[in-house]
PDB file of C-alpha atoms and ligand atoms in Angstrom:
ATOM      1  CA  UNK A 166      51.980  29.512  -9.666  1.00  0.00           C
ATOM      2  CA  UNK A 167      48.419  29.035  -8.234  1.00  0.00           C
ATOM      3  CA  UNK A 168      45.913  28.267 -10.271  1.00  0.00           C
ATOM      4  CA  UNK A 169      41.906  28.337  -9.525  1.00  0.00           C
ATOM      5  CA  UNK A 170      38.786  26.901 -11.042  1.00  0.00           C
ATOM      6  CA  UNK A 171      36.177  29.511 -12.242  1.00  0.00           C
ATOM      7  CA  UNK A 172      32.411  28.850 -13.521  1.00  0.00           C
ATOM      8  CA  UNK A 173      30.422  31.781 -14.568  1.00  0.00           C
ATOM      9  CA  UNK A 174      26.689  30.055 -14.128  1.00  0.00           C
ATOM     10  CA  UNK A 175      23.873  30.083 -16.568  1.00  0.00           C
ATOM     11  CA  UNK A 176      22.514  33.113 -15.158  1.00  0.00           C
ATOM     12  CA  UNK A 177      26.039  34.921 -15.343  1.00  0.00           C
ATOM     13  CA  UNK A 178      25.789  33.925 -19.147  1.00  0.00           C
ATOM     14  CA  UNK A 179      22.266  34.601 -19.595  1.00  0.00           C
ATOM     15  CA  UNK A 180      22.340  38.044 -17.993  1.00  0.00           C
ATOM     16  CA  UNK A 181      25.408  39.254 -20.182  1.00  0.00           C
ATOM     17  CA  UNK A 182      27.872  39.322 -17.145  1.00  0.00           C
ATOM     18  CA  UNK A 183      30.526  37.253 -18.704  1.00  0.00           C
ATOM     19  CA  UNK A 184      32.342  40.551 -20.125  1.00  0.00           C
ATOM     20  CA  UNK A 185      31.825  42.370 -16.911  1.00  0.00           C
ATOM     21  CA  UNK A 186      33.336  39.066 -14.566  1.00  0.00           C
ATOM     22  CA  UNK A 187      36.431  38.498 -16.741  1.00  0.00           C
ATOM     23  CA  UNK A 188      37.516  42.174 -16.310  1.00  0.00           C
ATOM     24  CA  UNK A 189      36.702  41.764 -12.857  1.00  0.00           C
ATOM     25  CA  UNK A 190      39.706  38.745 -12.699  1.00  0.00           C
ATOM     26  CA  UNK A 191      42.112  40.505 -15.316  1.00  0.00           C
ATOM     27  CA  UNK A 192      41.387  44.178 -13.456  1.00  0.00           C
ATOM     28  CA  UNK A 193      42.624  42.486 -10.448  1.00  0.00           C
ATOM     29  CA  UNK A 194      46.100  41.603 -11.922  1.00  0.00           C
ATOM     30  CA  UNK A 195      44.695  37.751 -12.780  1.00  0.00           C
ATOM     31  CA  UNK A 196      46.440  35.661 -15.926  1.00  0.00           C
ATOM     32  CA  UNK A 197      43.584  34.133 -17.711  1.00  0.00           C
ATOM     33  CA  UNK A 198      44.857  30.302 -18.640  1.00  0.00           C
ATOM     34  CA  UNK A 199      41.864  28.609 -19.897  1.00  0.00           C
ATOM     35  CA  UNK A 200      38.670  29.514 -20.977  1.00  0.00           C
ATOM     36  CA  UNK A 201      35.760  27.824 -23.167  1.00  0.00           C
ATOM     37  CA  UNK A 202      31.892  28.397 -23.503  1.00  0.00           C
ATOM     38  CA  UNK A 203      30.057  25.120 -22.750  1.00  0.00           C
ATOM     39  CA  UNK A 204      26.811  22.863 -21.959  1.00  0.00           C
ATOM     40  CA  UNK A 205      27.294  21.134 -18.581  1.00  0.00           C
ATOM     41  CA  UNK A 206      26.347  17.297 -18.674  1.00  0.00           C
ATOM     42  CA  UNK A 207      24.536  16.134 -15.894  1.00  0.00           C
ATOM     43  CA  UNK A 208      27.106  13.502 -15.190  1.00  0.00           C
ATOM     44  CA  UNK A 209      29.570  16.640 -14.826  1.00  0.00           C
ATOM     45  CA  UNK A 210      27.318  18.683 -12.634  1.00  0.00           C
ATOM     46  CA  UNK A 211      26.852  15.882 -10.384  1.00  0.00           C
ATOM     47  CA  UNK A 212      30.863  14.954 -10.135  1.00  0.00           C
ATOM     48  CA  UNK A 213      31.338  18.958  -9.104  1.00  0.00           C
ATOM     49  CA  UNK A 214      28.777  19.152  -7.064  1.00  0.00           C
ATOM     50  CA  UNK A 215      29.616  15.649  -5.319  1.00  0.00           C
ATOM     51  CA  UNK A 216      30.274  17.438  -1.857  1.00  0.00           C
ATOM     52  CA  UNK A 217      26.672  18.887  -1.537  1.00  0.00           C
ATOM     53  CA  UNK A 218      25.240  15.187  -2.921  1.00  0.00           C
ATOM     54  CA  UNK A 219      23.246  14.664  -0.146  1.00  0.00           C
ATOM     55  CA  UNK A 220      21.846  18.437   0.608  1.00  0.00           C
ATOM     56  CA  UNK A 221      17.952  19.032  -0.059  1.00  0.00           C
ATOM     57  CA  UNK A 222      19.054  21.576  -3.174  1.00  0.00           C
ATOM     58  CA  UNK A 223      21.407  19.087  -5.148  1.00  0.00           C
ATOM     59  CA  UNK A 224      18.952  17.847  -7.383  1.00  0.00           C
ATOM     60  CA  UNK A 225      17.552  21.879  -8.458  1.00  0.00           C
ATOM     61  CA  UNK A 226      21.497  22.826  -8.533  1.00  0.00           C
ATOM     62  CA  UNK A 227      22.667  20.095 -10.898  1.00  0.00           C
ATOM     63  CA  UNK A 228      19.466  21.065 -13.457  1.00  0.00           C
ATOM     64  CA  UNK A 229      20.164  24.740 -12.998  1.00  0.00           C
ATOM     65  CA  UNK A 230      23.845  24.414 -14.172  1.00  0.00           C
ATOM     66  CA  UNK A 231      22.730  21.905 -17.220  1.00  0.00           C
ATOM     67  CA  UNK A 232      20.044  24.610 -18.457  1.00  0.00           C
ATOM     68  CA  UNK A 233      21.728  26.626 -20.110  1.00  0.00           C
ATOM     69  CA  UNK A 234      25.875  27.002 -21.113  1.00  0.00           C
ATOM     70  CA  UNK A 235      28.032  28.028 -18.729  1.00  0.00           C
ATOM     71  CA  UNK A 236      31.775  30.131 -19.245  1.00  0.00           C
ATOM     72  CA  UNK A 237      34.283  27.943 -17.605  1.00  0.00           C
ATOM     73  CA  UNK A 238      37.658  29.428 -16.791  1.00  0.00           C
ATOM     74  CA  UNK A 239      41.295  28.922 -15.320  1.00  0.00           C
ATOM     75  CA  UNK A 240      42.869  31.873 -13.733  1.00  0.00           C
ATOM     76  CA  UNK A 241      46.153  32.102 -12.090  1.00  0.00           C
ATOM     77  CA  UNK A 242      48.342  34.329 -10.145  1.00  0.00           C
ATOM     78  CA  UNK A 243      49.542  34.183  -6.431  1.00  0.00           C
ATOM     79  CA  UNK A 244      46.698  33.778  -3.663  1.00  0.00           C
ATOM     80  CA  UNK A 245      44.286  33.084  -6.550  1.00  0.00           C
ATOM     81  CA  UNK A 246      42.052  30.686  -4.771  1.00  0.00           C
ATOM     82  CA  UNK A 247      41.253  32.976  -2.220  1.00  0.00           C
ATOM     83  CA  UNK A 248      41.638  36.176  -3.810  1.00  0.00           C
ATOM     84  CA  UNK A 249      38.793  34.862  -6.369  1.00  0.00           C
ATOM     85  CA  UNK A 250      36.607  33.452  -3.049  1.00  0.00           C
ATOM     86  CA  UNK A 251      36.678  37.211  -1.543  1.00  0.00           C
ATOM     87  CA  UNK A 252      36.241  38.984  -5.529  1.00  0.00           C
ATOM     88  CA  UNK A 253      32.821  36.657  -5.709  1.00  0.00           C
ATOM     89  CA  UNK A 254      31.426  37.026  -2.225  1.00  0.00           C
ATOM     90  CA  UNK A 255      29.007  35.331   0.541  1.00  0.00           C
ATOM     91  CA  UNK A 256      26.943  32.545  -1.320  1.00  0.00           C
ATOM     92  CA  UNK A 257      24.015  34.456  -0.705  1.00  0.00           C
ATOM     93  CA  UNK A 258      24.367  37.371  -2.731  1.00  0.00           C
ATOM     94  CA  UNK A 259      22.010  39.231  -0.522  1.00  0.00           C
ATOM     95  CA  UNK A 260      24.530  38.750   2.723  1.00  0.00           C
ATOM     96  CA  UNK A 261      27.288  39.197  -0.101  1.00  0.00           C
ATOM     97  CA  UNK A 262      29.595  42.585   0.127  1.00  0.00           C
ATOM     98  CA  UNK A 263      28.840  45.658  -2.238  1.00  0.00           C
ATOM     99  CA  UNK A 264      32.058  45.441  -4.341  1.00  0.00           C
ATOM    100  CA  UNK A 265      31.994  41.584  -4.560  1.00  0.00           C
ATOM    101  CA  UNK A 266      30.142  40.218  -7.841  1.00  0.00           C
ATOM    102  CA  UNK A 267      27.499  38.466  -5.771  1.00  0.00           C
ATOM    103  CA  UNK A 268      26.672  41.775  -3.946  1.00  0.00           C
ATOM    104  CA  UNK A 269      26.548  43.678  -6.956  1.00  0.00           C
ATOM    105  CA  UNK A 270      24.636  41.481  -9.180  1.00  0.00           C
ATOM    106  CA  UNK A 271      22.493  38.661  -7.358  1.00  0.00           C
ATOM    107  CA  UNK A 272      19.518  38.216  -4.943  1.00  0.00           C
ATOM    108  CA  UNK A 273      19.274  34.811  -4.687  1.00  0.00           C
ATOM    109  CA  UNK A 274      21.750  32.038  -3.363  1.00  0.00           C
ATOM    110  CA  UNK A 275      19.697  29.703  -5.810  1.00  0.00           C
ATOM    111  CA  UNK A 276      21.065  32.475  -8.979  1.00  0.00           C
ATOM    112  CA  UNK A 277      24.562  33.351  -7.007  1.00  0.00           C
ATOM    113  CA  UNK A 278      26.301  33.977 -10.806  1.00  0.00           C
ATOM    114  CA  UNK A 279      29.297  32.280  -9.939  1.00  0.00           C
ATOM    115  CA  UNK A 280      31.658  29.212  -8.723  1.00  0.00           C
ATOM    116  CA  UNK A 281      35.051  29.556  -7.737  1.00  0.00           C
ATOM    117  CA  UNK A 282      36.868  26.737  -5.606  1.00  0.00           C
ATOM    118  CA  UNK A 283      37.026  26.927  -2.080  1.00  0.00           C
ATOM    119  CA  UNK A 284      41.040  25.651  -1.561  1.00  0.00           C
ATOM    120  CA  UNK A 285      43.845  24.940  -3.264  1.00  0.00           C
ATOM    121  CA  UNK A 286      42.977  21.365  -3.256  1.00  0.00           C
ATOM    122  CA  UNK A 287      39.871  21.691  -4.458  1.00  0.00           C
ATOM    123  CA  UNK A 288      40.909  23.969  -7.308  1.00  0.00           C
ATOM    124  CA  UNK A 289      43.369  21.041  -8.571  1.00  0.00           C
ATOM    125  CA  UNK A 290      40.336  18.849  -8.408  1.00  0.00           C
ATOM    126  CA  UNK A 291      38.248  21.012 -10.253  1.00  0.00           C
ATOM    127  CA  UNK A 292      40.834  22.181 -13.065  1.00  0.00           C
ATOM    128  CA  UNK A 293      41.559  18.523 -13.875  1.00  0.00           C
ATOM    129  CA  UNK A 294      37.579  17.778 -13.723  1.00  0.00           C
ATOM    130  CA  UNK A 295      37.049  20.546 -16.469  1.00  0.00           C
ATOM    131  CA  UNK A 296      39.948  20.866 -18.306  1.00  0.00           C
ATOM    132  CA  UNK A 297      42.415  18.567 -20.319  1.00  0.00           C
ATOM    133  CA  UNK A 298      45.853  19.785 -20.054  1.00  0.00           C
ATOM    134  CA  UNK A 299      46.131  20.773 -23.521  1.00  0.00           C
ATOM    135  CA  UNK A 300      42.998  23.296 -23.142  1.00  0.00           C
ATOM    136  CA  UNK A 301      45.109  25.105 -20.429  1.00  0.00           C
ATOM    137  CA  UNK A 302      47.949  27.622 -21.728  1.00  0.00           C
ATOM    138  CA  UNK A 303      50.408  28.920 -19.233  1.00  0.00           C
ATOM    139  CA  UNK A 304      51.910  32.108 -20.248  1.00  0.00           C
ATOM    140  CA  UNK A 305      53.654  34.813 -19.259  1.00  0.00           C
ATOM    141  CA  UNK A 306      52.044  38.294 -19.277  1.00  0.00           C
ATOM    142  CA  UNK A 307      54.535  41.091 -20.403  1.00  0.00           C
ATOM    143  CA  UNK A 308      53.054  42.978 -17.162  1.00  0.00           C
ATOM    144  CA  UNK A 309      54.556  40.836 -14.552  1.00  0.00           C
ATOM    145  CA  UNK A 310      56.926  43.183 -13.367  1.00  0.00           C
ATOM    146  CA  UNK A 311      54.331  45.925 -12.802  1.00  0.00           C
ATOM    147  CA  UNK A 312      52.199  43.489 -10.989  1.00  0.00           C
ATOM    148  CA  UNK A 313      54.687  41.753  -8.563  1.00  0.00           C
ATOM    149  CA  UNK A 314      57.722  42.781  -6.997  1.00  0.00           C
TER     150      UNK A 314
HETATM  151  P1  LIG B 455      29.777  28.458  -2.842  1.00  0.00           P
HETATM  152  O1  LIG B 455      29.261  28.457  -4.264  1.00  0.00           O
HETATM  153  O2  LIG B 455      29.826  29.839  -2.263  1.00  0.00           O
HETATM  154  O3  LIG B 455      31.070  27.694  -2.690  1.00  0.00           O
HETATM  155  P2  LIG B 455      28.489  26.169  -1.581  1.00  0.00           P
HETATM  156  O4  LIG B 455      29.653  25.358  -2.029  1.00  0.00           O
HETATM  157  O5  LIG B 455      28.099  26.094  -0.138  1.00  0.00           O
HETATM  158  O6  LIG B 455      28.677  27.713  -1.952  1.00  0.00           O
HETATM  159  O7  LIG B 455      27.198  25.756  -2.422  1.00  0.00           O
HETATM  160  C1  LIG B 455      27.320  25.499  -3.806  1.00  0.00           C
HETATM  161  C2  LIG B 455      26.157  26.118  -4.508  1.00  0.00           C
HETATM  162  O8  LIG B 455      24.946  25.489  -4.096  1.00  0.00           O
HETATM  163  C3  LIG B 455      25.949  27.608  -4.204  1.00  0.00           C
HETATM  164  O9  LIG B 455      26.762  28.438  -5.009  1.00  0.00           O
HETATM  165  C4  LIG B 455      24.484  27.774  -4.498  1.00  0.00           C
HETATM  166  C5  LIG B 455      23.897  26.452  -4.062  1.00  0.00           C
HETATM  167  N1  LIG B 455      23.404  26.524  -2.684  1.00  0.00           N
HETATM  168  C6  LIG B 455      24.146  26.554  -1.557  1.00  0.00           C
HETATM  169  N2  LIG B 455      23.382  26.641  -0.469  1.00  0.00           N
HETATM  170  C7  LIG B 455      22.099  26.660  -0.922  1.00  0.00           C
HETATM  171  C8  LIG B 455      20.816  26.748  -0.307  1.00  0.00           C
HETATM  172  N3  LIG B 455      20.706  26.824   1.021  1.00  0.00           N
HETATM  173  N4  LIG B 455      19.725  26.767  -1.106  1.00  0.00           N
HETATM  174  C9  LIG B 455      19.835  26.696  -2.443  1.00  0.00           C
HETATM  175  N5  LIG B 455      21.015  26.607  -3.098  1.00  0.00           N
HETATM  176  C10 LIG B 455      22.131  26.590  -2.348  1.00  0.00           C
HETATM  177 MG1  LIG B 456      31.497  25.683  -2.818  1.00  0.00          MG
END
């Protein structure tokens, strides 16, 4: 089953969104697989954000995701990569959709709320980047049948 990497960013956590995200994911029909509270080193921030290394706003992103803890998640279901892509919205929240949770909650692509992976690839990248394997728990939710056919 498909599995994606989700970061709820210091301002997500700072504003009090975390509650209102996660029922976002498990609204949607989502199974929650890992999940932990935590300070980003910078070593970290710079290894996730190594694809944007040489774009003018590395250096302010990296600091802005080590200020303050973020909620780091694993979610799973089928299409979850870009199921999660279209449930966050345009990185600029202002260009972002009314329904998605950066055009509901943000104004600024610098304070966008919230990372999810971009492809499949890159979700298996970033799962093994912030997760062990024993941190991840695969189950099997009892609602299955009510949420596939
Ligand atoms: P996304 O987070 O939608 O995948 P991205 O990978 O292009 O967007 O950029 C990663 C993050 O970098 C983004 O969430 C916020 C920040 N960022 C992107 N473009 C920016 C810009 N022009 N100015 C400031 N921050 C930017
Ligand atoms: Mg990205």
């Amino acid at each position: 089953m498909e599995r994606t990497f989700i970061m709820i960013k210091p301002d997500g956590v700072q504003r009090g969104l975390v509650g209102e995200v996660i029922g976002r994911f498990e609204a949607k029909g989502f199974t929650l697989v890992g999940l932990k509270l935590m300070s980003v080193s910078k070593e970290l921030a710079e290894e996730h954000y190594d694809v944007h290394k040489e774009r003018p706003f590395f250096g302010s992103l990296v600091e802005f995701i080590c200020s303050s803890p973020v909620v780091a998640m694993v979610w799973e279901g089928e299409g979850v990569v870009a199921s999660a892509r279209k449930l966050i919205g345009a990185t600029n929240p202002l260009s972002a959709e009314p329904g998605t949770i950066r055009g509901d909650f943000g104004v600024s692509v610098g304070r966008n709320l919230i990372h999810g992976s971009d492809a499949i690839e890159t979700a298996q990248n970033e799962i093994s980047l912030w997760f062990s394997e024993k941190e991840l728990s695969g189950w099997e939710p009892t609602l299955t049948p009510w949420l596939y056919e």
